[in-house]
XYZ file of C-alpha atoms in Angstrom:
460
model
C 65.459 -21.506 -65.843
C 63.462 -24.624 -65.106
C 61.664 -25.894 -62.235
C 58.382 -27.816 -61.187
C 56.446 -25.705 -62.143
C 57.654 -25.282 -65.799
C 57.930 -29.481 -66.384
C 54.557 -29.720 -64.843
C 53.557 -27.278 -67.651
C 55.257 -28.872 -70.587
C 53.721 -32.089 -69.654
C 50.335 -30.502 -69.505
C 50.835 -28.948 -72.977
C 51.541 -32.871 -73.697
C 47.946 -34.172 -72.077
C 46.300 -31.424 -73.655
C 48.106 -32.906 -77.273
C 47.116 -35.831 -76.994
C 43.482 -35.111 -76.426
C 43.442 -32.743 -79.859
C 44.660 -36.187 -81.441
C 42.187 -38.004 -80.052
C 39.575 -35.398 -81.678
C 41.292 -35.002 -85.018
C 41.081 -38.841 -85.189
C 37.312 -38.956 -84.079
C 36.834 -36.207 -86.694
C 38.767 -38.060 -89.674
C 36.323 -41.126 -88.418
C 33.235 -38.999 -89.350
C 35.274 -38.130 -92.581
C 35.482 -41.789 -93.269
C 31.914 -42.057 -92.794
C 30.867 -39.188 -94.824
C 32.951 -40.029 -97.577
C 32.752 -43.936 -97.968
C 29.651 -44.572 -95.863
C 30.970 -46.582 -93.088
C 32.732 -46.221 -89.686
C 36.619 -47.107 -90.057
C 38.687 -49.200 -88.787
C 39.048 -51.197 -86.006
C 35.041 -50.012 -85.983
C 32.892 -53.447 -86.214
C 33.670 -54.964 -90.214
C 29.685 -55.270 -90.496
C 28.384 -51.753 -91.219
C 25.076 -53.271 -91.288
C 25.009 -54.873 -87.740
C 25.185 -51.344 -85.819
C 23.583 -51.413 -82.330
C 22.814 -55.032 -82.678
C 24.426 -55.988 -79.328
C 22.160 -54.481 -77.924
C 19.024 -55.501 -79.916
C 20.004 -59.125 -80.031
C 20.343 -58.935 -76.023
C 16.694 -57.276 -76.297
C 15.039 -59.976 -78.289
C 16.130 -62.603 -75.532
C 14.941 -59.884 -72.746
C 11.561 -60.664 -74.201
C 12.019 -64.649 -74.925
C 12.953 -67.609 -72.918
C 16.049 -69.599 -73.769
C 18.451 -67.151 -73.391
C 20.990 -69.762 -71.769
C 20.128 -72.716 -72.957
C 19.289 -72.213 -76.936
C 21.571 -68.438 -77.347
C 24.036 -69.404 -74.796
C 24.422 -66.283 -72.745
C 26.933 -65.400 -70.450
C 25.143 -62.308 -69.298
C 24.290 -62.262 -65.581
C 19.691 -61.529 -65.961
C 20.071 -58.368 -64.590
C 20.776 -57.670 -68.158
C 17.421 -58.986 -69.311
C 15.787 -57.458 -66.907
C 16.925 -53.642 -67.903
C 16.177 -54.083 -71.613
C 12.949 -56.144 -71.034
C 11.873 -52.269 -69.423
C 13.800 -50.029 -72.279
C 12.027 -50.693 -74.994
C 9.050 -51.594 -77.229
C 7.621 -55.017 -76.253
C 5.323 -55.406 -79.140
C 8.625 -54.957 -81.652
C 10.153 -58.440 -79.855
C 7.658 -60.593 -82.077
C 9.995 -61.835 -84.839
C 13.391 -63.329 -84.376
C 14.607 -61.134 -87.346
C 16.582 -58.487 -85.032
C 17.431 -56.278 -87.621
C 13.364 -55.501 -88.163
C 13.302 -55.290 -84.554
C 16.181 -52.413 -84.570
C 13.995 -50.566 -87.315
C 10.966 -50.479 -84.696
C 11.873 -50.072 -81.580
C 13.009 -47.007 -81.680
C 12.928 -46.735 -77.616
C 16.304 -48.533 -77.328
C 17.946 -45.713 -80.306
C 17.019 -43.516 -78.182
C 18.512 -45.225 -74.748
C 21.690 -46.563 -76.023
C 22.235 -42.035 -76.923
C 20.627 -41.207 -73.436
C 23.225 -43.586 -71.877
C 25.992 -42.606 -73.952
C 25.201 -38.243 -72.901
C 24.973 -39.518 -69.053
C 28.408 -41.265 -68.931
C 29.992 -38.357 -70.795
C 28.084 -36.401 -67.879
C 29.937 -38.413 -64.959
C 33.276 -38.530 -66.665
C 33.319 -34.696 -66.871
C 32.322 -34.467 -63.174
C 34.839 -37.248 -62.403
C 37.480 -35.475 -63.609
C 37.355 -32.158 -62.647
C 37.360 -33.739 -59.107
C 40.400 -35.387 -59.179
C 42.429 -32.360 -61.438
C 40.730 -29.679 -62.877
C 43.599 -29.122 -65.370
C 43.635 -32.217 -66.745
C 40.363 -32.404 -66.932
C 39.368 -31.910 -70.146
C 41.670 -33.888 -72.091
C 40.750 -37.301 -70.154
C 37.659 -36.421 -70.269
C 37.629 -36.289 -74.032
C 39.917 -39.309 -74.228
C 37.229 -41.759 -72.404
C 34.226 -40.341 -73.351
C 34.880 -39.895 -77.361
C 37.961 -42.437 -77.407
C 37.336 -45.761 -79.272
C 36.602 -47.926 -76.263
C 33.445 -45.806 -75.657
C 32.545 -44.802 -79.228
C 32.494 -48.615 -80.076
C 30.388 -49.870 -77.367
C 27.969 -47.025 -78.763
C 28.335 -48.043 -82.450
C 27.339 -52.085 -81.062
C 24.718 -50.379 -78.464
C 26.720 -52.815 -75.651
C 25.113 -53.062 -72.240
C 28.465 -52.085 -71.387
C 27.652 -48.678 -71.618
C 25.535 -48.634 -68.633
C 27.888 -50.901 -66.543
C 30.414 -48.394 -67.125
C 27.876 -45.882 -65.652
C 27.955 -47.644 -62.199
C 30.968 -48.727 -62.422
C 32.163 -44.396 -62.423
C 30.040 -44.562 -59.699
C 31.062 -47.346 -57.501
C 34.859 -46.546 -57.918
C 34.746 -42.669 -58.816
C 34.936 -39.699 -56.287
C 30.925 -38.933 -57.232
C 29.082 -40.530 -54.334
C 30.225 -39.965 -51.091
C 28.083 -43.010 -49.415
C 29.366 -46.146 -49.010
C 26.111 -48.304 -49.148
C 25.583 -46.376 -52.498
C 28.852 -47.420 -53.895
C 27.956 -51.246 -52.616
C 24.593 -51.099 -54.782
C 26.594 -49.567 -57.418
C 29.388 -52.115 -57.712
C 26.859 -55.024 -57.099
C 25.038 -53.623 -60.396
C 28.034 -53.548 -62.353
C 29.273 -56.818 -61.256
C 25.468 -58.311 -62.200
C 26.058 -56.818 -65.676
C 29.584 -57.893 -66.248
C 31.111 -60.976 -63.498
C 34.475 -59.991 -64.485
C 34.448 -56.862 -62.369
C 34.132 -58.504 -58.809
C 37.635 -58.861 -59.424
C 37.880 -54.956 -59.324
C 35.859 -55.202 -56.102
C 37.647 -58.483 -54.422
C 41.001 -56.597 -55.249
C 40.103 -54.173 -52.692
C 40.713 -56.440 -50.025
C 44.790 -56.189 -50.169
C 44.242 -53.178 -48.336
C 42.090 -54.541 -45.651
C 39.158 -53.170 -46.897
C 37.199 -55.702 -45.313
C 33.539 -53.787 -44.512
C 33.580 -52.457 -48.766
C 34.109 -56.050 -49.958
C 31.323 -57.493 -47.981
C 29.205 -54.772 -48.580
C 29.677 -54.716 -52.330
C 29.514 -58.653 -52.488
C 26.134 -58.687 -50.665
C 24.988 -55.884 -52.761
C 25.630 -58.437 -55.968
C 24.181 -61.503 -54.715
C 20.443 -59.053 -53.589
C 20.686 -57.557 -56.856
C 21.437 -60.806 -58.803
C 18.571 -62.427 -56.019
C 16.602 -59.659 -57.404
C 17.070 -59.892 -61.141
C 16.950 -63.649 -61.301
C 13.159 -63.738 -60.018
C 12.018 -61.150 -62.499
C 13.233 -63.078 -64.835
C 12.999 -66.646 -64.166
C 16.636 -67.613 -65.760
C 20.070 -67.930 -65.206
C 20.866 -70.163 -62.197
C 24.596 -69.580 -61.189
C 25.176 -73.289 -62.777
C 23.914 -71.807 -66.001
C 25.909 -68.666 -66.233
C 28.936 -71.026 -65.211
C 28.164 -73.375 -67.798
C 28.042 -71.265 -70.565
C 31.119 -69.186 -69.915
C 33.361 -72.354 -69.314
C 31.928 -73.625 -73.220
C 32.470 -70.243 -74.307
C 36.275 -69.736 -73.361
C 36.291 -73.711 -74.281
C 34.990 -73.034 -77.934
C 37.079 -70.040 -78.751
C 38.925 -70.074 -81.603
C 40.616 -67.738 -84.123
C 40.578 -68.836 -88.260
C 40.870 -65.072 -89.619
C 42.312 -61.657 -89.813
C 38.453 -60.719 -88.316
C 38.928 -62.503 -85.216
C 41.554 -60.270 -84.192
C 39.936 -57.200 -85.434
C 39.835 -55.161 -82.255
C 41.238 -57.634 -79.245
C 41.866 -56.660 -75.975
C 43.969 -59.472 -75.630
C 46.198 -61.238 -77.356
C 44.456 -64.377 -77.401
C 42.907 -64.093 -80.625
C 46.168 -63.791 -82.146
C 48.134 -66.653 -80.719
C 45.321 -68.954 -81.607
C 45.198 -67.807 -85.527
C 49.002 -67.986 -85.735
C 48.726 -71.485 -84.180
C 46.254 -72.612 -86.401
C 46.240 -73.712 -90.079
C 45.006 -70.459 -91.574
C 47.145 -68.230 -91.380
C 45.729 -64.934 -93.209
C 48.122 -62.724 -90.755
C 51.760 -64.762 -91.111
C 50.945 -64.425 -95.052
C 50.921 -60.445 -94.161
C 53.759 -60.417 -91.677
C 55.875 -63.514 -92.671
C 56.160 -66.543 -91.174
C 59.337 -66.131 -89.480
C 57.940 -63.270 -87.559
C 54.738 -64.674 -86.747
C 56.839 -67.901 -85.437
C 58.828 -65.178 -83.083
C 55.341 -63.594 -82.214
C 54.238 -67.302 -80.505
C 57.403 -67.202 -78.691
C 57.413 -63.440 -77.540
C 53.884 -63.114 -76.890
C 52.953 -65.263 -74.510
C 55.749 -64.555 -72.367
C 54.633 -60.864 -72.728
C 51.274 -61.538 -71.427
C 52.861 -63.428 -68.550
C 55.149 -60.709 -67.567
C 51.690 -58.023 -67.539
C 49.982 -61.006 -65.181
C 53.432 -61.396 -63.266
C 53.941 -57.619 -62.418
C 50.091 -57.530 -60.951
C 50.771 -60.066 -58.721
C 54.140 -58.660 -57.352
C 52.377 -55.663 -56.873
C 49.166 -57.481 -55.301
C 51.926 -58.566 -52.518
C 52.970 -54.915 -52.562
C 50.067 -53.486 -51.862
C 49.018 -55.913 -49.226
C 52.916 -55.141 -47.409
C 51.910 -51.573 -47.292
C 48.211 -50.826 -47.914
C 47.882 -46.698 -47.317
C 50.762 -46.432 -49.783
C 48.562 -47.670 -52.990
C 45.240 -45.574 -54.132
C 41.855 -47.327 -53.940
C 41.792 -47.010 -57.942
C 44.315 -48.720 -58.319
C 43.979 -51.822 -57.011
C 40.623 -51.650 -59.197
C 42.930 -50.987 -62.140
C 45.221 -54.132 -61.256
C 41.547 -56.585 -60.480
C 39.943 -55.348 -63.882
C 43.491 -55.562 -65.954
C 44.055 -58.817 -64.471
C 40.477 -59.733 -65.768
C 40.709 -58.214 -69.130
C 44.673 -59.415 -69.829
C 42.909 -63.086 -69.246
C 40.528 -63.477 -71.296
C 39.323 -61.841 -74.478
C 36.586 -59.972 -74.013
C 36.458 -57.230 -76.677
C 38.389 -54.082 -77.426
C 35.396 -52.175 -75.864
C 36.193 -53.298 -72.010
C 39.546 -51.408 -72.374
C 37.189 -48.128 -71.067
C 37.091 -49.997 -67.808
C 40.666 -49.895 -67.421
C 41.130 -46.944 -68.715
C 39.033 -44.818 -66.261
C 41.385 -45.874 -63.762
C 44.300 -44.959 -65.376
C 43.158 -41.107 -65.737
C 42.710 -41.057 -62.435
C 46.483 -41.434 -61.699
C 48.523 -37.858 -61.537
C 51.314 -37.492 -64.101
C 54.006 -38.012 -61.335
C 57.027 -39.826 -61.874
C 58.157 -41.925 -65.158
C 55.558 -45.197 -64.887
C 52.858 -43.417 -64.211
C 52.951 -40.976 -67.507
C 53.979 -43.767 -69.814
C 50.562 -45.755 -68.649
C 48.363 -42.347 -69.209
C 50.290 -42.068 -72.904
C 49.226 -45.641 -73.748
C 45.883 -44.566 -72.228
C 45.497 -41.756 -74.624
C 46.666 -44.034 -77.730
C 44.035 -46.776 -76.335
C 41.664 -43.862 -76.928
C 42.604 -42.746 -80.745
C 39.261 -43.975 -82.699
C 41.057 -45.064 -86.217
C 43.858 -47.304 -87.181
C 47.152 -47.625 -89.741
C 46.230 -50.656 -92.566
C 49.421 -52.062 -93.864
C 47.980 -55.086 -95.650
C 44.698 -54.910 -97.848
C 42.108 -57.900 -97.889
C 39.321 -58.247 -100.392
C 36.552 -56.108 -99.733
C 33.188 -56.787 -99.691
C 29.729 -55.067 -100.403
C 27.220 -54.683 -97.806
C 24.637 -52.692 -96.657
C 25.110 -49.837 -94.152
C 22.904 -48.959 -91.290
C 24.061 -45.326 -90.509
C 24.441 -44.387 -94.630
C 21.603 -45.795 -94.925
C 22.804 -47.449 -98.640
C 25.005 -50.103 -100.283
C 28.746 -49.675 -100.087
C 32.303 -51.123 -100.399
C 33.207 -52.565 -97.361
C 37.765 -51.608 -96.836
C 39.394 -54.560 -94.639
C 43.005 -54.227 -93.763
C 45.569 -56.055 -91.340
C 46.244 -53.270 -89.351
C 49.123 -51.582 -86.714
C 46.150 -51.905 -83.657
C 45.768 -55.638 -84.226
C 49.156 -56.054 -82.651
C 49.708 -52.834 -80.633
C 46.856 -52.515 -78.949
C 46.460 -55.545 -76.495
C 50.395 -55.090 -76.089
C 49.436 -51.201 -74.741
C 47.416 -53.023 -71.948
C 49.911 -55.299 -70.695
C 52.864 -52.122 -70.638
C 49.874 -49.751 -68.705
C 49.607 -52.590 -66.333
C 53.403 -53.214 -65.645
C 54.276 -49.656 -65.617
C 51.182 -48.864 -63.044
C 53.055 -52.147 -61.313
C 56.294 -50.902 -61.538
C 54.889 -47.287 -59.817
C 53.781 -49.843 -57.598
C 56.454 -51.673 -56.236
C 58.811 -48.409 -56.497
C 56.446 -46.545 -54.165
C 56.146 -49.554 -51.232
C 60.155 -49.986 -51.800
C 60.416 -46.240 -50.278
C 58.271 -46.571 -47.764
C 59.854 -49.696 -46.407
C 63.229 -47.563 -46.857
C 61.787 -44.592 -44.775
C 59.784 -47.039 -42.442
C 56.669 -45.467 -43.184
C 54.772 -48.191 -41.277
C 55.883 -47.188 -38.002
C 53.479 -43.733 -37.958
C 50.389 -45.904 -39.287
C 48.862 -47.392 -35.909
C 46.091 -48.827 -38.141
C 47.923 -51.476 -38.465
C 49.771 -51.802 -35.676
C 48.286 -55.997 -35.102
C 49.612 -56.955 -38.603
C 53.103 -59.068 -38.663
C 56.076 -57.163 -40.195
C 56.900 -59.869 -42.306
C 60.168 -58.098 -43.567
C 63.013 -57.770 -41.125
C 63.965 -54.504 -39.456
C 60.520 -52.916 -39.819
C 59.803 -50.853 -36.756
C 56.454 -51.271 -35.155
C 53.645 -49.046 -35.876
C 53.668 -46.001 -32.487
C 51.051 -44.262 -30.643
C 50.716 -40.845 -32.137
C 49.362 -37.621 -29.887
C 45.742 -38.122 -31.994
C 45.415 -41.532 -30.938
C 45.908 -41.232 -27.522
C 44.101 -38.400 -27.261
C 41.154 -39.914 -29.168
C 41.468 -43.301 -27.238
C 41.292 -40.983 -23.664
């Protein structure tokens, strides 16, 4: 005999699954690197250039010309926070990989960061379901998305610390969440569209809040530092997104788009199509863009959703569709995918959408990949072996699958969506939300929103 109860339990066994894969393929990671002295694949190709995001950042913290001679597209709130974490007497040569080898401060904060955010993710998640807890828990804070931002010391691991706070069930003030969210937004721009997403459900007081919060903190950040004028941090990300361009299989190591790949196949070198054929990688220009347009499509369908019936869709997700719509846009590494990803383990396994997105969520998360075509390897040193080795490159499964993952998580949440405002219109679930009761129906036969016993005994 079956019931709720018993599905509910079979899927669980299923969540729980998936997180032991997740830690059998962080363990045969640390295998890899016992064994052959490097981090696998899709792990950064340079073993020798580990934590260097955030030492390279670091080096500018501490010299001027961060947007005019490195070209920056970091917000100086970023600046700011390293200029403090660390040792300023190491920031005396431009060679950053000396600098890495003294200041030994920023080691040690890129781990301190890394323990905290494991710290809030735990917390986060026994919140929201204590049974699924700790496989989402592992999933995020061991996945790839995380582990890589730790192996390149990215300043995205302390965005994503705010971020858990500004969006997460943590911090109960609102004016807390506001700083939190402008602090995030100041250390990556693409997230106000996680926070201007937020007003499709007339959360009008949270977006100005949150937007006022950015501009003080940016305000802030800007006169401790003395650079990056909004013209600046414009002009540099319009040359960036200009400039990009894709001429190897390294450019679409670890995407979290599929940008990198349309622009290699529509180039002259074509190091993938040799792998894959060119008939199929002719197909792939075809298929793929329309793909991508069909994950931007289903946000926006769901955008009008939401705004139709606002108490139907959870806060989270509307900060899933802003940040998914950011990310599916424009490449920003395979790291950002955490961002997304903490809002999709927030969603219950309810449904059929719903599970499918939190099953590409936990495959986002496995930290290794399946080569199918071998390129000529290399030698180079490596940082955490601390020796010379033979550096393995390989066209791989996740150089396709991966940015595809994002784009089905972001039409099935969409789908979910749509299906869940469909009923309520059905049931006229509008008609017991007085909230609302000034807003025009906009679809015919909607019954107006009614007085219930609370609210006229509240209004009396």
């Amino acid at each position: 005999m079956t019931g709720p109860a018993s599905t509910r339990s079979r899927w669980l066994w299923l969540e729980y699954a998936m997180g032991a894969a997740v830690m059998l393929t962080l363990a045969r990671a640390m295998w890899w690197l016992y064994s052959y002295y490097q981090l696998p694949q899709p792990f950064f190709y340079e073993s020798n250039d580990t934590f260097m995001d955030w030492f390279n950042t670091a080096y500018w913290a501490h010299t001027s010309g961060a947007y005019d001679d490195w070209k920056t597209i970091y917000p100086p709130l970023s600046f700011v926070v390293l200029s403090l974490i660390g040792k300023q007497s190491c920031y005396v040569d431009a060679d950053s990989l000396s600098v890495r080898e003294c200041d030994w401060v920023g080691i040690v904060a890129i781990h301190v960061i890394f323990v905290v955010n494991i710290f809030l993710i735990a917390r986060t998640f026994l919140k929201i379901d204590r049974k699924t807890a700790v496989p989402r828990s592992i999933a995020l804070a061991v996945g790839m998305p995380m582990l890589y931002a730790l192996e390149r010391g990215n300043i995205l691991l302390l965005c994503f610390s705010f971020l858990i706070l500004a969006f997460g069930p943590l911090v109960k003030s609102a004016r807390v969440r506001w700083i939190c969210a402008g602090i995030a937004i100041n250390f990556k721009v693409y997230l106000i569209a996680a926070v201007a997403a937020q007003l499709l459900k007339r959360r009008w007081r949270w977006f100005e809040g949150a937007v006022i919060a950015t501009i003080v903190v940016y305000l802030l950040s800007y006169g401790i530092y003395g650079q990056g004028t909004p013209y600046e941090i414009f002009r540099n990300i319009r040359d960036y997104s200009a400039s990009f361009t894709a001429a190897q299989v390294l450019d679409v190591w670890y995407p979290v788009t599929y940008q990198p790949l349309i622009v290699l196949l529509e180039g002259q070198n074509f190091p993938v199509s040799n792998a894959i054929g060119s008939r199929l990688a002719d197909v792939s220009l075809m298929i793929l863009p329309m793909f991508v347009r069909l994950g931007q499509l289903s946000i926006v369908v769901a955008a009008v959703c939401t705004w139709l019936r606002p108490e139907i869709v959870p806060n989270y997700r509307l900060a899933f569709f802003g940040c998914a719509m950011a990310l599916m846009s424009s490449e920003a590494g395979g790291y950002t995918q955490m961002m997304v990803l903490l809002f999709v383990f927030m969603e219950p396994w309810k449904g059929i959408a719903r599970p499918i997105a939190i099953l590409c969520a936990y495959l986002l998360s496995m930290p290794g990949d399946i080569g199918f075509e071998q390129i000529p390897p290399i030698w180079r040193d490596s940082y955490l072996a601390g020796r010379f080795t033979e550096v393995y490159f390989y066209v791989a499964v996740g150089m396709f699958l991966r940015p595809g993952l994002l784009i089905l998580i972001a039409i099935s949440l969409s789908c979910s969506t749509i299906r869940d405002v469909w009923v309520d219109i059905r049931h006229q679930g509008w008609k017991d939300r007085w909230r609302y009761r000034r807003d025009w129906p906009l679809l015919p036969g909607v019954a107006r929103p009614r007085r219930s016993a609370l609210a006229k005994e509240a209004e009396q």
